mmCIF file of C-alpha atoms (C1' of nucleotides) in Angstrom:
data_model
loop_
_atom_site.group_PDB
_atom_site.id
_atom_site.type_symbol
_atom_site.label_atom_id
_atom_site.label_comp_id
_atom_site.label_asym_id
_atom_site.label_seq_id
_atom_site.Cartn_x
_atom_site.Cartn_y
_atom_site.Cartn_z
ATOM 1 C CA UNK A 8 0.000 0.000 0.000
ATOM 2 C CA UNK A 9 1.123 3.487 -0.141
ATOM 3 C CA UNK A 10 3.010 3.488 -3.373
ATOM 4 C CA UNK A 11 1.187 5.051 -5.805
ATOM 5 C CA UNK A 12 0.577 8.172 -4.060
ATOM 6 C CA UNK A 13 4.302 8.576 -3.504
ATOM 7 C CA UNK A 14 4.806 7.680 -7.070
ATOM 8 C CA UNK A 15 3.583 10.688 -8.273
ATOM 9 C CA UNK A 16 7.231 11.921 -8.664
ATOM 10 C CA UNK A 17 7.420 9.010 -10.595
ATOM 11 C CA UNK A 18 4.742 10.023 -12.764
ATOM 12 C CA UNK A 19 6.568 11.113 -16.185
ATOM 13 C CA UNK A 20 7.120 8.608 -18.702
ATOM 14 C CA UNK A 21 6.280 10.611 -20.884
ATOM 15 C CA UNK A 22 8.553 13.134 -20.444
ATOM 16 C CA UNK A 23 11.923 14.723 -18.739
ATOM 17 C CA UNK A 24 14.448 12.280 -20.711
ATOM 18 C CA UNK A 25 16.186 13.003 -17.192
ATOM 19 C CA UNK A 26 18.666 15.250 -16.609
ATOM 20 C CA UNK A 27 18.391 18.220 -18.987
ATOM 21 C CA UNK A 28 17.857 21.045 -16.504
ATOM 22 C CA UNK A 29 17.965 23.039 -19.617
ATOM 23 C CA UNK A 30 14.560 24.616 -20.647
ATOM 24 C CA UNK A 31 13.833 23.127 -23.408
ATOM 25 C CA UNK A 32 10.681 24.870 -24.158
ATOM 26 C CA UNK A 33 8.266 26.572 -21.798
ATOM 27 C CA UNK A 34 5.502 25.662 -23.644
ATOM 28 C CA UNK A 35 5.941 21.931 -23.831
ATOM 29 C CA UNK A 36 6.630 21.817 -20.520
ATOM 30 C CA UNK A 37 3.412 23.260 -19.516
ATOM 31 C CA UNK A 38 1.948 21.221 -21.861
ATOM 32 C CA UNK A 39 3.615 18.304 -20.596
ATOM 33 C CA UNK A 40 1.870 18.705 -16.981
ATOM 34 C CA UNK A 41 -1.628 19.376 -18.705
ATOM 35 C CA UNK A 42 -1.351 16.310 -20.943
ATOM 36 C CA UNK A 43 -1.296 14.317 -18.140
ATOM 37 C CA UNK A 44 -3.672 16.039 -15.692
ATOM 38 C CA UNK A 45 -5.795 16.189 -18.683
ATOM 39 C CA UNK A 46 -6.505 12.464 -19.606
ATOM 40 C CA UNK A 47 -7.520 12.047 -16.237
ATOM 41 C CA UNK A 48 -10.280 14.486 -16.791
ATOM 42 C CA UNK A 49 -11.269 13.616 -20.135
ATOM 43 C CA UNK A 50 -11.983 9.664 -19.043
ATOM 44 C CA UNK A 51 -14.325 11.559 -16.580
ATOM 45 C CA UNK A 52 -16.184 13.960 -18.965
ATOM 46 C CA UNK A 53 -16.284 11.249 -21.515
ATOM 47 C CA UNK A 54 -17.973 8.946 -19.767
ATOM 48 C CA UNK A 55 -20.456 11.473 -17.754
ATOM 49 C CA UNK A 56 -21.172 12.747 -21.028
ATOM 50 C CA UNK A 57 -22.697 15.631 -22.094
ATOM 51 C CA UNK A 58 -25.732 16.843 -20.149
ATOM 52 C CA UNK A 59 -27.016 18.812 -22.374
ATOM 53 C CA UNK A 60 -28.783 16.699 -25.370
ATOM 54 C CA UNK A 61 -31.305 14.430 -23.834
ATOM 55 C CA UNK A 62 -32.664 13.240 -26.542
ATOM 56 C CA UNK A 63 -31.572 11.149 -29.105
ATOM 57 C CA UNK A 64 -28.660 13.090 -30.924
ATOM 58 C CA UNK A 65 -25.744 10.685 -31.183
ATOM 59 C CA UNK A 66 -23.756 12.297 -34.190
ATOM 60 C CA UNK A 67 -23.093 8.747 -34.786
ATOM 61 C CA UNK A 68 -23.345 7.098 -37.706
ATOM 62 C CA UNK A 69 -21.955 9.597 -40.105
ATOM 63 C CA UNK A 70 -19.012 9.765 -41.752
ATOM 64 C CA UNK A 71 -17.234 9.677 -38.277
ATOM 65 C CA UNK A 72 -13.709 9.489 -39.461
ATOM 66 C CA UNK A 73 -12.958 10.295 -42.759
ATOM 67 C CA UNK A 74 -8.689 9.928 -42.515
ATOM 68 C CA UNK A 75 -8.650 6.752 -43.832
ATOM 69 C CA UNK A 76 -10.420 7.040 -47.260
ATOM 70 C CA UNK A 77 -10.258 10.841 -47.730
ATOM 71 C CA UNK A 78 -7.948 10.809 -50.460
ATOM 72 C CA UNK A 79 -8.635 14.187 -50.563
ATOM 73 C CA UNK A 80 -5.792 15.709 -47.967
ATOM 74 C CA UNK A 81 -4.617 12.011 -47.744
ATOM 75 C CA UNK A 82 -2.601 12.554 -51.166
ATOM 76 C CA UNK A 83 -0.995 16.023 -50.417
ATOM 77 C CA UNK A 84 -0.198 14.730 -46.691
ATOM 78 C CA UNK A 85 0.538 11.285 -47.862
ATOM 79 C CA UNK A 86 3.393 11.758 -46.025
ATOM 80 C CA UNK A 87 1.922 13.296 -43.598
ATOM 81 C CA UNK A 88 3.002 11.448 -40.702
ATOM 82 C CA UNK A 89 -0.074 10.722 -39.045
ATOM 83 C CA UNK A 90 -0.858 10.307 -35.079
ATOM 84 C CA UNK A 91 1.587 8.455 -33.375
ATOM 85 C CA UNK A 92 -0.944 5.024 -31.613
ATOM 86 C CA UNK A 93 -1.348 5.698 -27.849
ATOM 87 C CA UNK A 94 -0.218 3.552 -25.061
ATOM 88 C CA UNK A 95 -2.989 2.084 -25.237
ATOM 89 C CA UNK A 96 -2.628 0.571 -28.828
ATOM 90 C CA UNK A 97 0.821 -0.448 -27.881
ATOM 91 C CA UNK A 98 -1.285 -2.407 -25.302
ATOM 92 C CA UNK A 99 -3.330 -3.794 -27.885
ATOM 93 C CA UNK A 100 -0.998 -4.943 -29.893
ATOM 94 C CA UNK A 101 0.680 -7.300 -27.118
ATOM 95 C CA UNK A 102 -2.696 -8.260 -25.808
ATOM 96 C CA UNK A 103 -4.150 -8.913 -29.137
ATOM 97 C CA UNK A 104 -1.701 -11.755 -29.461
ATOM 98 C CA UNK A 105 -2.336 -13.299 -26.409
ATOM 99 C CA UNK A 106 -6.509 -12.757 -26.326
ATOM 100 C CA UNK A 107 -6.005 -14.474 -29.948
ATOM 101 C CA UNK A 108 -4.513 -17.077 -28.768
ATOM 102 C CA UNK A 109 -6.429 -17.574 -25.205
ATOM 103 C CA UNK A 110 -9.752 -16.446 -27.805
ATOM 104 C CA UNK A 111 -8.937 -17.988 -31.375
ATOM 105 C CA UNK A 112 -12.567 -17.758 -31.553
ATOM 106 C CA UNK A 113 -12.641 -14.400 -31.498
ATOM 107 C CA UNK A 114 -12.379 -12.817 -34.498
ATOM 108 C CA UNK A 115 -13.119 -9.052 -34.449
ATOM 109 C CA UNK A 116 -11.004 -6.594 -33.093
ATOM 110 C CA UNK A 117 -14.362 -5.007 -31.211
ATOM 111 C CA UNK A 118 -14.309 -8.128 -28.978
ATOM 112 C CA UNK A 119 -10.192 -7.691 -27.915
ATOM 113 C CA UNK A 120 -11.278 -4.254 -27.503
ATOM 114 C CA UNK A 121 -13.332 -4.798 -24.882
ATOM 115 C CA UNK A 122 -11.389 -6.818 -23.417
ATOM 116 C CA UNK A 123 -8.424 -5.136 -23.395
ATOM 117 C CA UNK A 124 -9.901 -1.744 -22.125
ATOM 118 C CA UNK A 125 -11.282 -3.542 -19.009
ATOM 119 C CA UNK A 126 -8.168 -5.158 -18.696
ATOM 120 C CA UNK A 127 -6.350 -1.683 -18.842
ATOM 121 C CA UNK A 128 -8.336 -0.322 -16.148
ATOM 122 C CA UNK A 129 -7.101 -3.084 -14.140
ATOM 123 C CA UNK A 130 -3.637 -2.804 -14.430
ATOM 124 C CA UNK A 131 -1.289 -0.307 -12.641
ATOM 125 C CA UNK A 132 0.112 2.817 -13.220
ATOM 126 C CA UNK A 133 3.205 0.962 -13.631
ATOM 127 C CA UNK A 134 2.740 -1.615 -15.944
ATOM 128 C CA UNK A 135 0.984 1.151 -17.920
ATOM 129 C CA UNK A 136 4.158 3.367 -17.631
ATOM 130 C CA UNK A 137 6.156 1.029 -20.045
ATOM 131 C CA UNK A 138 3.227 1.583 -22.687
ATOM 132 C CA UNK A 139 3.506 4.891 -21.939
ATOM 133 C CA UNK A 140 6.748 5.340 -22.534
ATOM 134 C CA UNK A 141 6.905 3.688 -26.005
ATOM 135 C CA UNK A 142 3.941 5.946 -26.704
ATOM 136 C CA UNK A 143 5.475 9.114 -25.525
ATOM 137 C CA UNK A 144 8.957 8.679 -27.503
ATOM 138 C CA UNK A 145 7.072 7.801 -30.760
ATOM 139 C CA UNK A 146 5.227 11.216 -30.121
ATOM 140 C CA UNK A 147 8.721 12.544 -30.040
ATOM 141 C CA UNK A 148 9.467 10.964 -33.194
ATOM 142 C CA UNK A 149 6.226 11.898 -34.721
ATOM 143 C CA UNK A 150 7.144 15.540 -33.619
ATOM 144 C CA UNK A 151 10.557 15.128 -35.747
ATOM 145 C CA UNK A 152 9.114 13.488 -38.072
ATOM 146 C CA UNK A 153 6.720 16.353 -38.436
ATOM 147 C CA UNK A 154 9.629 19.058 -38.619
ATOM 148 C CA UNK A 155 11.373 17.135 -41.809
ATOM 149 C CA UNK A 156 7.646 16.814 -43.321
ATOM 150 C CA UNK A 157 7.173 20.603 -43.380
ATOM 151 C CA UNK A 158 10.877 20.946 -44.066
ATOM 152 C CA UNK A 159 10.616 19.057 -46.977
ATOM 153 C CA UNK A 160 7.378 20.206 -48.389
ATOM 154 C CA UNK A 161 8.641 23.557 -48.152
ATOM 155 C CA UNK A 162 12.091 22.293 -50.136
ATOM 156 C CA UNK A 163 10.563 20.439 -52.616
ATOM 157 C CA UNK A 164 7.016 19.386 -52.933
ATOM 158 C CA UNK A 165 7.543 19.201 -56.865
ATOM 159 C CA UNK A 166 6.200 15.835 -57.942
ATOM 160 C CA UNK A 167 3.971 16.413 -60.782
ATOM 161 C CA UNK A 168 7.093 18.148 -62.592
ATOM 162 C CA UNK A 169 8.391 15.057 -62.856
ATOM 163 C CA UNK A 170 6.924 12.233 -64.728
ATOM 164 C CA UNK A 171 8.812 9.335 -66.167
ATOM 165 C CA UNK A 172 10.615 8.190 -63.691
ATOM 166 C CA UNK A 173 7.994 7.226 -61.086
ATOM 167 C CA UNK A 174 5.948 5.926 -64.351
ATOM 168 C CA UNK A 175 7.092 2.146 -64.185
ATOM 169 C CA UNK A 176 8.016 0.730 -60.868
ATOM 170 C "C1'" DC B 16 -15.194 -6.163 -55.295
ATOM 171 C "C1'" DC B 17 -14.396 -2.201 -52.251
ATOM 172 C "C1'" DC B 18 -15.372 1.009 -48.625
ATOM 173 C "C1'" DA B 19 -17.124 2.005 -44.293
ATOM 174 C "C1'" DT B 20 -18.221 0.810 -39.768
ATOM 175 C "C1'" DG B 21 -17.579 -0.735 -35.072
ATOM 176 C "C1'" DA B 22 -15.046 -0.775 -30.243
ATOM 177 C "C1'" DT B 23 -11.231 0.318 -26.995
ATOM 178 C "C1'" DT B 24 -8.581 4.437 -24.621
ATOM 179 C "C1'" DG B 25 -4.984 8.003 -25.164
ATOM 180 C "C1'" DT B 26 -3.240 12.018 -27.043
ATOM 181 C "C1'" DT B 27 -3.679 16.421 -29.000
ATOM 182 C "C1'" DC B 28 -5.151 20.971 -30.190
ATOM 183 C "C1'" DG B 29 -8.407 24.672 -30.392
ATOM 184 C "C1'" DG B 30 -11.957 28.031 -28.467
ATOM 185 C "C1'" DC C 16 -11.332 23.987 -18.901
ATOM 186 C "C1'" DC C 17 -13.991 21.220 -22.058
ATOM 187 C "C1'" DG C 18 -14.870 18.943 -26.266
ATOM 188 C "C1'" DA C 19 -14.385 16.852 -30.414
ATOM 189 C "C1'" DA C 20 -11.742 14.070 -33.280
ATOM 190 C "C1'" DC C 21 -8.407 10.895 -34.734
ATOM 191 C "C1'" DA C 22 -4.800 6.908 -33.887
ATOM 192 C "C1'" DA C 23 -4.659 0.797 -35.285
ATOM 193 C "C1'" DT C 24 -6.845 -3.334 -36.302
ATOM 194 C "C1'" DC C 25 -9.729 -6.641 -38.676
ATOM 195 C "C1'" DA C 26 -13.994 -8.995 -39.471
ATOM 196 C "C1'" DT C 27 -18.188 -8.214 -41.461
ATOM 197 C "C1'" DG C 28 -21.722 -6.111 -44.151
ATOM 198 C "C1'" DG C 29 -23.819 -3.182 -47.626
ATOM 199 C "C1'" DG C 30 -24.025 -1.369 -52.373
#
DNA sequence: CCCATGATTGTTCGG
DNA sequence: CCGAACAATCATGGG
């Protein structure tokens, strides 16, 4: 008992590579402190829901994400790198091989879902950390990643000039 | 045959 | 501060 509370220094896999008293950047340190504080809130709000709305207006069943077949934006930012998964798809990925195997029943991803959320509640902070970690220095990635995009479209970006050589492949 | 949907939580940015 | 939206995955269904 009594370790998680105290753990709350602990609390920063996503963040502070350690060391590096340096500021780095005011803003993503503030940030930093929000994300985390925030996720605890949103589970709340998203669950309570919004009170307003009684009735029956679930903007459901519309178009709800249009990234994957909008070809639209998906061409220009085709290299666009997208959102980094979260810790918990990291999760999902090592549980989805074991609930397959446990489950080979199972064959939608809606049932491992389910699973694996209630499972997620269930585990610790710290087994969650790990995920969290991979999660957060993908993000970092993602960020760089996200530099040489703009970099790049900014230095070239000329693709329809050329035509022959990307013809046959 | 192909596209869209469904379910899970986390992260992220904008107003 | 709150909210809305998007991230992967894959089976299944609708047109």
């Amino acid at each position: 008992m009594a370790k998680k509370a105290s753990k709350s220094k602990n609390s920063r896999p996503s963040s502070a590579p350690s060391g590096s008293s340096k500021a780095v950047s005011t803003v993503s340190d503030r940030r930093m402190v929000l994300r985390i504080r925030s996720s605890e809130r949103m589970s709340r709000s998203r669950r309570l829901n919004v009170v307003s709305v009684d009735k029956e207006k679930k903007p459901k069943a519309v178009m709800k994400r249009k990234g994957r077949s909008n070809k639209k934006s998906a061409k220009l930012d085709a290299k666009m790198p997208k959102k980094p998964p979260t810790a918990f798809f990291y999760f999902l990925e090592d549980f989805r091989k074991d609930f397959q195997v446990q489950n080979p029943d199972v064959k939608s991803m809606r049932d491992i879902g389910k699973a694996c959320g209630e499972k997620w509640k269930t585990m610790t902070y710290e087994e969650k950390v790990k995920y969290y970690d991979i999660a957060t220095e993908k993000r970092a990635d993602f960020d760089r990643a996200m530099a040489e995009y703009m970099k790049r479209k900014e230095s070239g970006e000329d693709e329809d000039t050329e035509t022959d050589t990307e013809f046959d492949e």
